[in-house]
Coordinates of C-alpha atoms in Angstrom, one line a residue:
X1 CA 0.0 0.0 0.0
X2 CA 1.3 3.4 -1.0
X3 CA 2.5 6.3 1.2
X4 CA 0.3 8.2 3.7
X5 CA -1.9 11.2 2.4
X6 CA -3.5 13.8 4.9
X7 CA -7.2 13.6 3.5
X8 CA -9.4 17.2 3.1
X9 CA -11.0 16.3 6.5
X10 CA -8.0 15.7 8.1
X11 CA -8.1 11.8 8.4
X12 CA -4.6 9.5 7.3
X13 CA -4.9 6.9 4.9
X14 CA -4.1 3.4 6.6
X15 CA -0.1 2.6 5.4
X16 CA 0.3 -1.1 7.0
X17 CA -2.0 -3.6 8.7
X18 CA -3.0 -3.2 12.1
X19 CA -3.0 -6.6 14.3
X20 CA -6.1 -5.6 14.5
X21 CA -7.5 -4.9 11.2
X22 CA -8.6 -7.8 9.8
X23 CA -10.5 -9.2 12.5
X24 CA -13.3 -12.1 10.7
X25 CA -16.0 -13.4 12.7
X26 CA -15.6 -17.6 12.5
X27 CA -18.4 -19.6 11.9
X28 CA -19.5 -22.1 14.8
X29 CA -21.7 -25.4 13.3
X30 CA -24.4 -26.6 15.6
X31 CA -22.5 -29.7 16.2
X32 CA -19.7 -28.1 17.6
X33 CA -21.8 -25.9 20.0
X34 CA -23.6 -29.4 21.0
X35 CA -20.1 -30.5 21.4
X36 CA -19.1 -27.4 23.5
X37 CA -22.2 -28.0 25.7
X38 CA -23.7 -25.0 24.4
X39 CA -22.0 -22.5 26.5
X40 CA -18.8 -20.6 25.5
X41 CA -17.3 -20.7 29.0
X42 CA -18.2 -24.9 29.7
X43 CA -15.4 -26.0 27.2
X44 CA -13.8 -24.8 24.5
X45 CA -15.1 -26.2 20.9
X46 CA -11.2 -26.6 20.1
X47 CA -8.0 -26.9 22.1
X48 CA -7.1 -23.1 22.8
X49 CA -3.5 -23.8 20.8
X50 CA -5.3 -25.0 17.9
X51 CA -7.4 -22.1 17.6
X52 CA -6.5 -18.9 14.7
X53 CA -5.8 -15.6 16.1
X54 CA -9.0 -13.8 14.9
X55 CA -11.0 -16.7 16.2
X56 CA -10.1 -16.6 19.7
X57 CA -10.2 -12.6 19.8
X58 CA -14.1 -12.8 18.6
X59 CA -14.2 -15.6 21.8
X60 CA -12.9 -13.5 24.0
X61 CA -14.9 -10.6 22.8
X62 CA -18.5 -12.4 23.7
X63 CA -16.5 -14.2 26.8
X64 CA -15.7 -10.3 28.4
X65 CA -19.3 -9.4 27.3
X66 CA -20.7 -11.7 28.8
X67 CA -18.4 -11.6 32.3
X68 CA -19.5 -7.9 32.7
X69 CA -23.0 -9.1 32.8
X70 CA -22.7 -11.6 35.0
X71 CA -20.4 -9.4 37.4
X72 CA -23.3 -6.9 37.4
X73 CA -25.7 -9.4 38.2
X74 CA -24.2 -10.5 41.3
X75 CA -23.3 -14.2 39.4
X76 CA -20.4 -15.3 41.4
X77 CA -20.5 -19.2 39.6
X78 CA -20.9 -17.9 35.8
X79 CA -18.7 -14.8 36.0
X80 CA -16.0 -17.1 37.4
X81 CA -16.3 -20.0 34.7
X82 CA -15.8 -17.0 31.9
X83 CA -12.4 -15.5 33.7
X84 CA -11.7 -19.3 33.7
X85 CA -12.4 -19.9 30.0
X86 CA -10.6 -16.2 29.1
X87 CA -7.5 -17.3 31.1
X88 CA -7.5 -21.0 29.1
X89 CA -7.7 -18.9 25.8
X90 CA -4.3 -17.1 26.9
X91 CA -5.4 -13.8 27.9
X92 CA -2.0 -12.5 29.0
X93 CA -0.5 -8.7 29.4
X94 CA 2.3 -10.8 27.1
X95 CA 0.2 -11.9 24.4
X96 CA -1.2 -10.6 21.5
X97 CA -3.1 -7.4 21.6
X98 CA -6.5 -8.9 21.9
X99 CA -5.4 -11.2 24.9
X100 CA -3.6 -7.7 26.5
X101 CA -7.1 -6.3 26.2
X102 CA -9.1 -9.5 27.3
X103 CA -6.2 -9.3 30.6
X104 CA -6.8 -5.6 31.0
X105 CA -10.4 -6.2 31.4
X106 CA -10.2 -9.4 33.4
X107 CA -8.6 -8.1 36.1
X108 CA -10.9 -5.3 36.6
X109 CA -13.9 -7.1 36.5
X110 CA -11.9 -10.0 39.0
X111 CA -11.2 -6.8 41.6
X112 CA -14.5 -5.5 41.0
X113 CA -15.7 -9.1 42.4
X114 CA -13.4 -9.6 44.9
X115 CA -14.3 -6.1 46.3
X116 CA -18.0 -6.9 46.3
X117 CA -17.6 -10.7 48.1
X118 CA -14.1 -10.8 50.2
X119 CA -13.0 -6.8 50.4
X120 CA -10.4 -8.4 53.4
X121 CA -9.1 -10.6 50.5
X122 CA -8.6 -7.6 48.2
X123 CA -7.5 -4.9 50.9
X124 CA -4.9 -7.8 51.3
X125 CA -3.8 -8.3 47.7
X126 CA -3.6 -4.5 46.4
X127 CA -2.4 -3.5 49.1
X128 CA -5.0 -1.6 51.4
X129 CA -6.0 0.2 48.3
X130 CA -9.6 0.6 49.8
X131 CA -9.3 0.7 52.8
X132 CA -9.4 4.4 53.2
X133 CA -12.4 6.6 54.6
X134 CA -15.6 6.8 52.9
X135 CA -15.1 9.2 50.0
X136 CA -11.2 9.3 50.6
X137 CA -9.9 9.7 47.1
X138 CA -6.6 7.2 47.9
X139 CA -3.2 8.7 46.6
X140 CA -0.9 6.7 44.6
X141 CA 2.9 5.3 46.0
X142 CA 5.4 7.4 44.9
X143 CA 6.6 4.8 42.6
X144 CA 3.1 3.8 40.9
X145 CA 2.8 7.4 40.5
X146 CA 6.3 7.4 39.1
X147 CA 5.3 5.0 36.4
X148 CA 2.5 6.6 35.3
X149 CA 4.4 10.0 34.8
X150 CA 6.8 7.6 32.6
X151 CA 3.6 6.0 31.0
X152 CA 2.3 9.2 30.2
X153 CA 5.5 10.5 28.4
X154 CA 5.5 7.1 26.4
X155 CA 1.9 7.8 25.5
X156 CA 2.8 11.4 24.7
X157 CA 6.0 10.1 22.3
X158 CA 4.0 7.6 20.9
X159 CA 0.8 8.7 19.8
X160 CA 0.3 12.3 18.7
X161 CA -3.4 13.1 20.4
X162 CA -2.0 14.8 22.9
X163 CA 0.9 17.2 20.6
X164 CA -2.1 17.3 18.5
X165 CA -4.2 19.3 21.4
X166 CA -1.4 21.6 22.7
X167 CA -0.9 22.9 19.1
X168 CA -4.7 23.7 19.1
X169 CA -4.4 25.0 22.5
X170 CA -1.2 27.1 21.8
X171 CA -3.1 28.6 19.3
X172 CA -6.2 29.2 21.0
X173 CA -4.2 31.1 23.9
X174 CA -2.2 33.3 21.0
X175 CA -5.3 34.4 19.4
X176 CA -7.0 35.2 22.6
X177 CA -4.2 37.1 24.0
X178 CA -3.5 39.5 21.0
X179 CA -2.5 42.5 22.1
X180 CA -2.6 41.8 25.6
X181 CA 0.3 42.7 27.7
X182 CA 0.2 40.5 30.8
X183 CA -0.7 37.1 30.4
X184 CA -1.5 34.3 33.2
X185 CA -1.9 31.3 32.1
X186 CA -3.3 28.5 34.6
X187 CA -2.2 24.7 33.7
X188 CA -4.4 22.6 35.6
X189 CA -2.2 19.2 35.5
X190 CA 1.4 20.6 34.8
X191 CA 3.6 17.7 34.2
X192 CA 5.7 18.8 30.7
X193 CA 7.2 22.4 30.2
X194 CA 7.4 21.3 26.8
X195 CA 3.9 22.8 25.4
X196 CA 4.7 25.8 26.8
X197 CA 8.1 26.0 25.5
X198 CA 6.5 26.5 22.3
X199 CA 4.1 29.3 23.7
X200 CA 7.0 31.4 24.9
X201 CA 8.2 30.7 21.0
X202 CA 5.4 31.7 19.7
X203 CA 4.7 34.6 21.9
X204 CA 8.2 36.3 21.5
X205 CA 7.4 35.8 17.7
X206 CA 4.8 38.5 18.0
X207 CA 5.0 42.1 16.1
X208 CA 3.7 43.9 19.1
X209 CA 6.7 41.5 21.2
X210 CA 6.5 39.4 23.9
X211 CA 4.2 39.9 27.0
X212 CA 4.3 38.9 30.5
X213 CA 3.9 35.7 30.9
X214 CA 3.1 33.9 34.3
X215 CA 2.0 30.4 34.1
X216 CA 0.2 28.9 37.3
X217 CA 0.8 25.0 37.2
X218 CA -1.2 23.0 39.2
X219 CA 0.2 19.6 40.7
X220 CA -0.3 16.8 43.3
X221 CA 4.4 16.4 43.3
X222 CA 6.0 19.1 44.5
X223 CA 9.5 17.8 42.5
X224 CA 7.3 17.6 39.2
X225 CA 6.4 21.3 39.6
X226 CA 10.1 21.7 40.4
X227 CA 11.5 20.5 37.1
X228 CA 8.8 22.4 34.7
X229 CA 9.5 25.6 36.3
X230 CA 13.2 25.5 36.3
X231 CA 12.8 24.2 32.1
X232 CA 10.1 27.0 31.4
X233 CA 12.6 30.2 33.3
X234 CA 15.7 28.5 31.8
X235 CA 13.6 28.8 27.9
X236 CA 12.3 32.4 29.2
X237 CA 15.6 34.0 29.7
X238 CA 17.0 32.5 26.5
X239 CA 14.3 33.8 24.5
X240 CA 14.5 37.0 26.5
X241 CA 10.6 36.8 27.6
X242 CA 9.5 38.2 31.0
X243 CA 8.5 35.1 33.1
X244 CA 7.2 33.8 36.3
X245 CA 6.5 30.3 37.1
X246 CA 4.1 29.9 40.1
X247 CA 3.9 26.2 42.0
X248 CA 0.4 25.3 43.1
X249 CA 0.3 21.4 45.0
X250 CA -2.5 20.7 45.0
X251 CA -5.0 17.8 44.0
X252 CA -7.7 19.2 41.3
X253 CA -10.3 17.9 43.7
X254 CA -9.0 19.9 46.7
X255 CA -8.1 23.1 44.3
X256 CA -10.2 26.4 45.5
X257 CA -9.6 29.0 42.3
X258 CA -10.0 31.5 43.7
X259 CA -8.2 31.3 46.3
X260 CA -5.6 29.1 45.0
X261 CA -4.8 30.5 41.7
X262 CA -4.7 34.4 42.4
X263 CA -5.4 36.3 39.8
X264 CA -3.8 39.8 39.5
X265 CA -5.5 42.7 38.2
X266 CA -4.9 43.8 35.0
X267 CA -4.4 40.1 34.1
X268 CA -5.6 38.5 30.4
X269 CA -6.2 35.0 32.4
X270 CA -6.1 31.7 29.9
X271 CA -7.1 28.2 31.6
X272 CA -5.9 25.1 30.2
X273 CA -7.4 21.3 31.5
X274 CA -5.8 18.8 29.6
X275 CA -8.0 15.2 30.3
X276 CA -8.5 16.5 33.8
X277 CA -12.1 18.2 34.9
X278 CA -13.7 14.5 34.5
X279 CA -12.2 14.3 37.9
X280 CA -13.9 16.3 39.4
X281 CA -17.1 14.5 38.2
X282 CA -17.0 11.6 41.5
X283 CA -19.6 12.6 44.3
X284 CA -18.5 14.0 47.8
X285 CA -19.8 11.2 49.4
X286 CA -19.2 7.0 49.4
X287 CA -22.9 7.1 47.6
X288 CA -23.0 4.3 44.7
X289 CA -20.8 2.2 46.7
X290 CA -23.9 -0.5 47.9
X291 CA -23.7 -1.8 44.2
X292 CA -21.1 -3.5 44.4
X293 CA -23.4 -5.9 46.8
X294 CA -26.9 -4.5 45.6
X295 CA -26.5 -4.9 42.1
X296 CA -28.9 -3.0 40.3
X297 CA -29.2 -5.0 37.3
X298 CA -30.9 -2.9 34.6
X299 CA -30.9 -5.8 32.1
X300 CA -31.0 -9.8 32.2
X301 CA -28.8 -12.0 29.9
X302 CA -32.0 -13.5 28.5
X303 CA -30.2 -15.1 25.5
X304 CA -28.6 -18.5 25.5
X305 CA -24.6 -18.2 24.8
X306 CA -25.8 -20.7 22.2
X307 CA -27.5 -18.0 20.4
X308 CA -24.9 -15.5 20.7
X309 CA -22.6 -17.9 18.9
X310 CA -25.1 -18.6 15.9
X311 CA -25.5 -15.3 15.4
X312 CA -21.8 -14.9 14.7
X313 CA -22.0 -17.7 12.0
X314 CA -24.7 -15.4 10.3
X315 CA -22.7 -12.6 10.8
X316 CA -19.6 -14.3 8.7
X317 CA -17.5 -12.2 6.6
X318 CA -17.2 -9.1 8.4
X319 CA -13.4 -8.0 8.4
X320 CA -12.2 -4.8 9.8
X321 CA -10.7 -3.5 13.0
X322 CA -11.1 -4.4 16.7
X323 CA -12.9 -1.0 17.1
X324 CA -15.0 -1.4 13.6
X325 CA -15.8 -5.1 15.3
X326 CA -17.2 -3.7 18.8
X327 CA -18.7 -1.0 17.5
X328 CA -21.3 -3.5 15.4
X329 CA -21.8 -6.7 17.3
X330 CA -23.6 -5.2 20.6
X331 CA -26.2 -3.4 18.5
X332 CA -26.4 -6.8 17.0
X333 CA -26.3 -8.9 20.1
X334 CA -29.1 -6.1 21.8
X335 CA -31.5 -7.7 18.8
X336 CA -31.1 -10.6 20.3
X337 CA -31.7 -9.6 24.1
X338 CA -28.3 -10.1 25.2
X339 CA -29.2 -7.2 28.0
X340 CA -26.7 -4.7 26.3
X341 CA -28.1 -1.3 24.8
X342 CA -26.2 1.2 22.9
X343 CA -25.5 3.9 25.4
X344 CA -27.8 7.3 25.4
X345 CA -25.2 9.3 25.2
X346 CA -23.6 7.9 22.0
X347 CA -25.2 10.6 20.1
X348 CA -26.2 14.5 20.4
X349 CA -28.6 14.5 24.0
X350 CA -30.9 17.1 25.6
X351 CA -31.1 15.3 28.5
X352 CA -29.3 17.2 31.5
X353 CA -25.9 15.3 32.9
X354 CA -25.6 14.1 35.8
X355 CA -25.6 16.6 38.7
X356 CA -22.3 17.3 39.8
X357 CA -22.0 19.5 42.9
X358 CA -17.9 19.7 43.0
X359 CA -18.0 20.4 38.9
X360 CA -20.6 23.2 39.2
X361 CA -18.7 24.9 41.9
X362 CA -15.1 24.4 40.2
X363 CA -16.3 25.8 37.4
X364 CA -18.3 28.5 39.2
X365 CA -14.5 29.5 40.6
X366 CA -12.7 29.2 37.0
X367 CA -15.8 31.5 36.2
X368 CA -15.0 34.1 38.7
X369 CA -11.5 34.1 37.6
X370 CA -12.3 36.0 34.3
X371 CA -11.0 33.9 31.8
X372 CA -10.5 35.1 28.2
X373 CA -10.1 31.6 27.2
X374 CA -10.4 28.3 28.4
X375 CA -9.0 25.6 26.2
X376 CA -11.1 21.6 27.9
X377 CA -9.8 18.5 26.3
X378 CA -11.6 15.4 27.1
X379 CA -11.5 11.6 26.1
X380 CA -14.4 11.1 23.9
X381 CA -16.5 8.4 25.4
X382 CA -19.2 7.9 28.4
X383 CA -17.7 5.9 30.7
X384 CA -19.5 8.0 33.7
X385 CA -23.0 5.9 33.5
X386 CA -24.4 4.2 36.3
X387 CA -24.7 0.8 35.0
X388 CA -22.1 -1.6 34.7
X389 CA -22.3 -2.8 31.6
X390 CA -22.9 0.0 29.7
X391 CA -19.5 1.5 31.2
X392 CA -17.3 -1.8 30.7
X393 CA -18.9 -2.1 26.8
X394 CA -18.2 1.8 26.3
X395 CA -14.8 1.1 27.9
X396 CA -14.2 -2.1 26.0
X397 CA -15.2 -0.4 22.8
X398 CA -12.5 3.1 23.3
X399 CA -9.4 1.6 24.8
X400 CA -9.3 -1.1 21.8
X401 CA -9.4 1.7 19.6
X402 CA -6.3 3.3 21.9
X403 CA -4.4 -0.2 21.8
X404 CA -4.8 -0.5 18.1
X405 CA -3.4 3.2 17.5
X406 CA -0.8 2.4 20.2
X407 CA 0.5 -0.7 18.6
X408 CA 0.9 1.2 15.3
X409 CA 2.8 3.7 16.8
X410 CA 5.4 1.5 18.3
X411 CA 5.6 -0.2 15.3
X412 CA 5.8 2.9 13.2
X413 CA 8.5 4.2 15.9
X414 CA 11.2 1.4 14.9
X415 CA 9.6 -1.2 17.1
X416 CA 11.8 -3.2 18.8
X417 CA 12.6 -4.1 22.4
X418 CA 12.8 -0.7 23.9
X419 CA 9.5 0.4 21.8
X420 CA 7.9 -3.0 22.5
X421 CA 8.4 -2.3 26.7
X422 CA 7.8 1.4 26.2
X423 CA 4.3 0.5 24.5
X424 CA 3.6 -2.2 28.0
X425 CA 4.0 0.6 30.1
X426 CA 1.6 2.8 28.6
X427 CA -1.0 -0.3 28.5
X428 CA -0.5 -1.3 32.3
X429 CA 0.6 2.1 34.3
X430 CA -1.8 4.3 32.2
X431 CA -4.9 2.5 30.5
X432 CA -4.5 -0.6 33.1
X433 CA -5.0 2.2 35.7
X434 CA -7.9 3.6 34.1
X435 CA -9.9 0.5 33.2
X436 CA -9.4 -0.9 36.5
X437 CA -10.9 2.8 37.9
X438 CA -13.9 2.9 35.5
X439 CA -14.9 -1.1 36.5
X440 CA -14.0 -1.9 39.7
X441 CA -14.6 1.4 41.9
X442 CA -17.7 3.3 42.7
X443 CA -18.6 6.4 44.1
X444 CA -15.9 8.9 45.0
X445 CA -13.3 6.2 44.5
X446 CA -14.1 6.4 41.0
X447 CA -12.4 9.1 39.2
X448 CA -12.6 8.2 35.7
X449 CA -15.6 9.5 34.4
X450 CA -15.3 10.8 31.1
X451 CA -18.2 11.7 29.1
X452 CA -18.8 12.7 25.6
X453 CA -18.7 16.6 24.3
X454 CA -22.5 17.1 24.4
X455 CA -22.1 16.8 28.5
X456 CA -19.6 19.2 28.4
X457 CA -21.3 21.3 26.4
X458 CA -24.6 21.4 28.4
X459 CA -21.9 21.6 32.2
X460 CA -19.8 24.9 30.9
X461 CA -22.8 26.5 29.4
X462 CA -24.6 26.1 32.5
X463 CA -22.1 27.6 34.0
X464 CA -21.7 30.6 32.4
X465 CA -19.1 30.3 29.8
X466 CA -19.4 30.7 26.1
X467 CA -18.2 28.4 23.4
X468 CA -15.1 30.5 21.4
X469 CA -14.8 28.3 17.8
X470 CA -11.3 27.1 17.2
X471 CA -9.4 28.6 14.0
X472 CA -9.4 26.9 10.7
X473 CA -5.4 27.7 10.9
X474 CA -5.7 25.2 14.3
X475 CA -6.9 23.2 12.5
X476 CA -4.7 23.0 9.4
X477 CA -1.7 22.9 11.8
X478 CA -2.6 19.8 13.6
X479 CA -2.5 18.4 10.7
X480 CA 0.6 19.3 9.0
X481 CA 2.1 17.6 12.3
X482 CA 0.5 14.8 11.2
X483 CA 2.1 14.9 7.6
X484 CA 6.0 15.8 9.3
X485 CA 5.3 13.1 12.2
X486 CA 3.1 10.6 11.6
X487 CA 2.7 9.8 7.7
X488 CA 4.8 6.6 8.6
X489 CA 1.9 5.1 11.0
X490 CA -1.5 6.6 9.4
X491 CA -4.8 6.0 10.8
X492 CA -4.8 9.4 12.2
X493 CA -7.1 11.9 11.8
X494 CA -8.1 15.6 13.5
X495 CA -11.8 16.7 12.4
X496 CA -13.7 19.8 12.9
X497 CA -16.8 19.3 14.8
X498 CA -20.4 21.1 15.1
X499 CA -19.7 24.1 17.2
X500 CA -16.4 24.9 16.4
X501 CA -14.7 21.9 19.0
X502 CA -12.1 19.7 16.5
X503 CA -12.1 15.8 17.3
X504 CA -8.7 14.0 17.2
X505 CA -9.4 10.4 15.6
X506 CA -8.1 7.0 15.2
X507 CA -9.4 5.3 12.1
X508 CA -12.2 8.2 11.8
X509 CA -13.4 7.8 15.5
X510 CA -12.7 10.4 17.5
X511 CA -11.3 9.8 20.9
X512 CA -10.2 12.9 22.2
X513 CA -12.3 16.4 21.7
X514 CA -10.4 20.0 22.2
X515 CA -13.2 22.7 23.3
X516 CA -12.5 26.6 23.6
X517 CA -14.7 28.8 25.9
X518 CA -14.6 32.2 27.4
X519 CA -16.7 33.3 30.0
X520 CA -19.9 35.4 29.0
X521 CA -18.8 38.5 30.8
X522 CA -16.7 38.9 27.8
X523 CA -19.6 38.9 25.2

């Protein structure tokens, strides 16, 4: 296949197979289900070694499905034959990506059980993880939280969503600080001085010259703060910019703006949140907690696992990625009463989110702060419902898509040992992390609740900001990185949405969405 081309709408053409692109459905005769004893998780129909690749990734598939069900239910005896039956068909953080996944998702649905039945057996095995307070949000060891710093910098090298949205921030903040003088901008989770570096580029570049510049950054390590202050005032005084770098520690959750942040007059205040005010999302309280004993089950598994597995047969020829894959056989296994429904929030809603007492007052004090712009990026996905299933599906369905682009950009990045152990990091320290959050916790212990742009949409203009479009020239920057940087990988894609927001894809499904906003003052 020939060399990458940037497409008009900003998606790359596809320059080598994904191991996850060609994923065909197998076709199961009723004989062998007889032979199987009609159930995917009583034995296997063949020995798990003798079994193709894409036929034991559709298994496991319907085998995770079906586990989350179960799990939801309360079913002790079913959910443990599937992890059974996904461990014999080599689910494994070793393996190939579909048995990463199928171990990623195992071993939060496993916690999420143990937690339920023997919480002294899992307080025991993870280490106390829950045995805090009710509605303690638990803080990570210094040297988990060490690996994630190092996952996220792997994620950060290898995939380019996250470039992608600081060059649509960075532009955001120049056009809504022309002119201005003083400028204070306020990184909610500042971990890499290396956005910024390009800010203080950009902003010396200017024909009226370079402002003031004082960057707030926000952050739970005192020695992270530490390192992106000293880089940023080391840039500064080499591009001969007038700088200040001012340390906040500080959790989001426990951050009062307005007290915190402090705001001088005469200030031109820009906000960024980078994958951050989801957070702030979990209730005050240990409320949600009972279900993990009182399951409320919103839907039975009413359909034989015999019937699921016919249904692949007619289903037979389908071929195209993991995410192409999950995205079409729920709405088909819905038909046939599975229990699964395609979440509510998949499209455009006018229902109201979720009420969010810590959200409407954060934003209520970013409000009061005056900002001229406020750049939110967000993963694009509900994983905030209150069902299980719904979550673990949505879940199932995004962080395929993120191992799939992952994979290709190890691959396209020389591959190799080091990129090979670079790319496990991200999957354990940083998606392992999340996955686990989203399906084993509840309440405030869950943190991980993204949700799709039309929440956010419907939170900040409830709160009283305005949504500021994002530049075409955003736009066609973002993807001219992806021409320099990426033509060697493709699948990429950034996409400008209704209202101005621009949606940064994988294969044409966007998983991350960068918003603008100002507060209304201003308008």
């Amino acid at each position: 296949m020939g060399g990458m081309a940037v497409q008009d709408e900003g998606s790359s053409s596809v320059t080598s197979s994904s191991p996850l692109q060609f994923f065909s459905l197998m076709s199961i005769s009723p004989t062998s289900l007889a032979a199987a004893g009609g159930s995917p998780y009583g034995s296997c129909p063949w020995p798990p070694r003798e079994m193709k690749s894409d036929e034991r990734g559709i298994y496991l598939i319907h085998l995770l499905l079906n586990c989350a069900n179960y799990v939801a239910a309360g079913d002790l005896e079913h959910a443990n034959a599937c992890l059974e039956h996904i461990a014999l068909l080599g689910a494994s953080p070793d393996g190939d990506t579909m048995q990463r996944i199928a171990a990623l998702f195992t071993d939060a649905l496993a916690r999420r059980l143990l937690r339920a039945s023997w919480p002294g057996i899992f307080r025991a095995i993870t280490g106390g993880a829950a045995a805090g307070p009710a509605g303690a949000i638990p803080s990570p060891s210094v040297s988990a939280a060490a690996a994630q710093h190092l996952a996220r910098r792997h994620f950060f090298d290898l995939c380019p969503f996250l470039k992608l949205a600081y060059v649509v921030a960075n532009q955001a903040i120049l056009e809504a600080m022309e002119g201005e003088r003083v400028v204070h901008l306020i990184d909610l989770h500042a971990t890499d001085p290396t956005p910024w570096i390009a800010l203080l580029q950009a902003l010396r570049s200017r024909p009226e010259g370079a402002p003031h510049l004082r960057i707030t950054g926000v952050h739970d390590q005192k020695e992270v703060l530490d390192h992106v202050g000293a880089r940023l005032s080391e840039e500064a005084e080499k591009l001969d910019v007038p700088f200040q770098f001012n340390p906040v520690v500080s959790k989001l959750e426990c951050l009062d703006p307005e007290r915190s942040l402090r705001v001088k007059t005469g200030e031109a205040v820009a906000v960024c949140s980078m994958l951050q005010l989801h957070r702030l999302l979990a209730p005050d309280d240990d409320s949600g907690l009972q279900l993990y004993r009182n399951a409320t089950v919103h839907s039975k598994c009413s359909t034989s696992s015999v019937a699921q597995l016919h249904l692949m047969s007619q289903m037979g020829g389908h071929r195209g990625t993991l995410g192409e894959l999950l995205d079409k056989e729920p709405h088909h296994l819905a038909a046939r009463g599975n229990g699964y429904s395609p979440s509510p929030d998949s499209g455009v809603s006018s229902a109201p989110p979720p009420h969010s007492a810590r959200m409407e007052a954060f934003l209520a004090g970013l409000w009061g702060l005056a900002p001229k712009v406020m750049i939110v990026v967000e993963q694009e996905s509900n994983h905030n419902g209150a069902a299980l299933t719904e979550r673990f599906t949505e879940a199932l369905n995004y962080y395929a898509a993120l191992f799939d682009c992952l994979e290709s950009g190890a691959a396209a990045a020389g591959g190799g040992a080091v990129r090979a152990e670079e790319r496990a990091r991200v999957e354990r320290a940083l998606f392992g992390e999340e996955v686990r959050d989203i399906i084993a916790s509840e309440g405030a212990e869950r943190r991980e609740r993204h949700e799709r742009l039309d929440r956010w949409l419907q939170r900040l203009d409830a709160a009283g900001f305005g949504r500021v479009p994002l530049s075409y020239y955003a736009l066609l920057q973002a993807r001219r990185l992806l021409q320099q940087g990426y033509a060697a990988c493709g699948g990429y894609g950034v996409r400008e949405e209704a209202g101005g927001c621009h949606a940064l894809c994988w294969q044409d499904r966007p998983l991350f969405l960068v918003s603008a906003w100002r507060c209304r003052r201003f308008d």
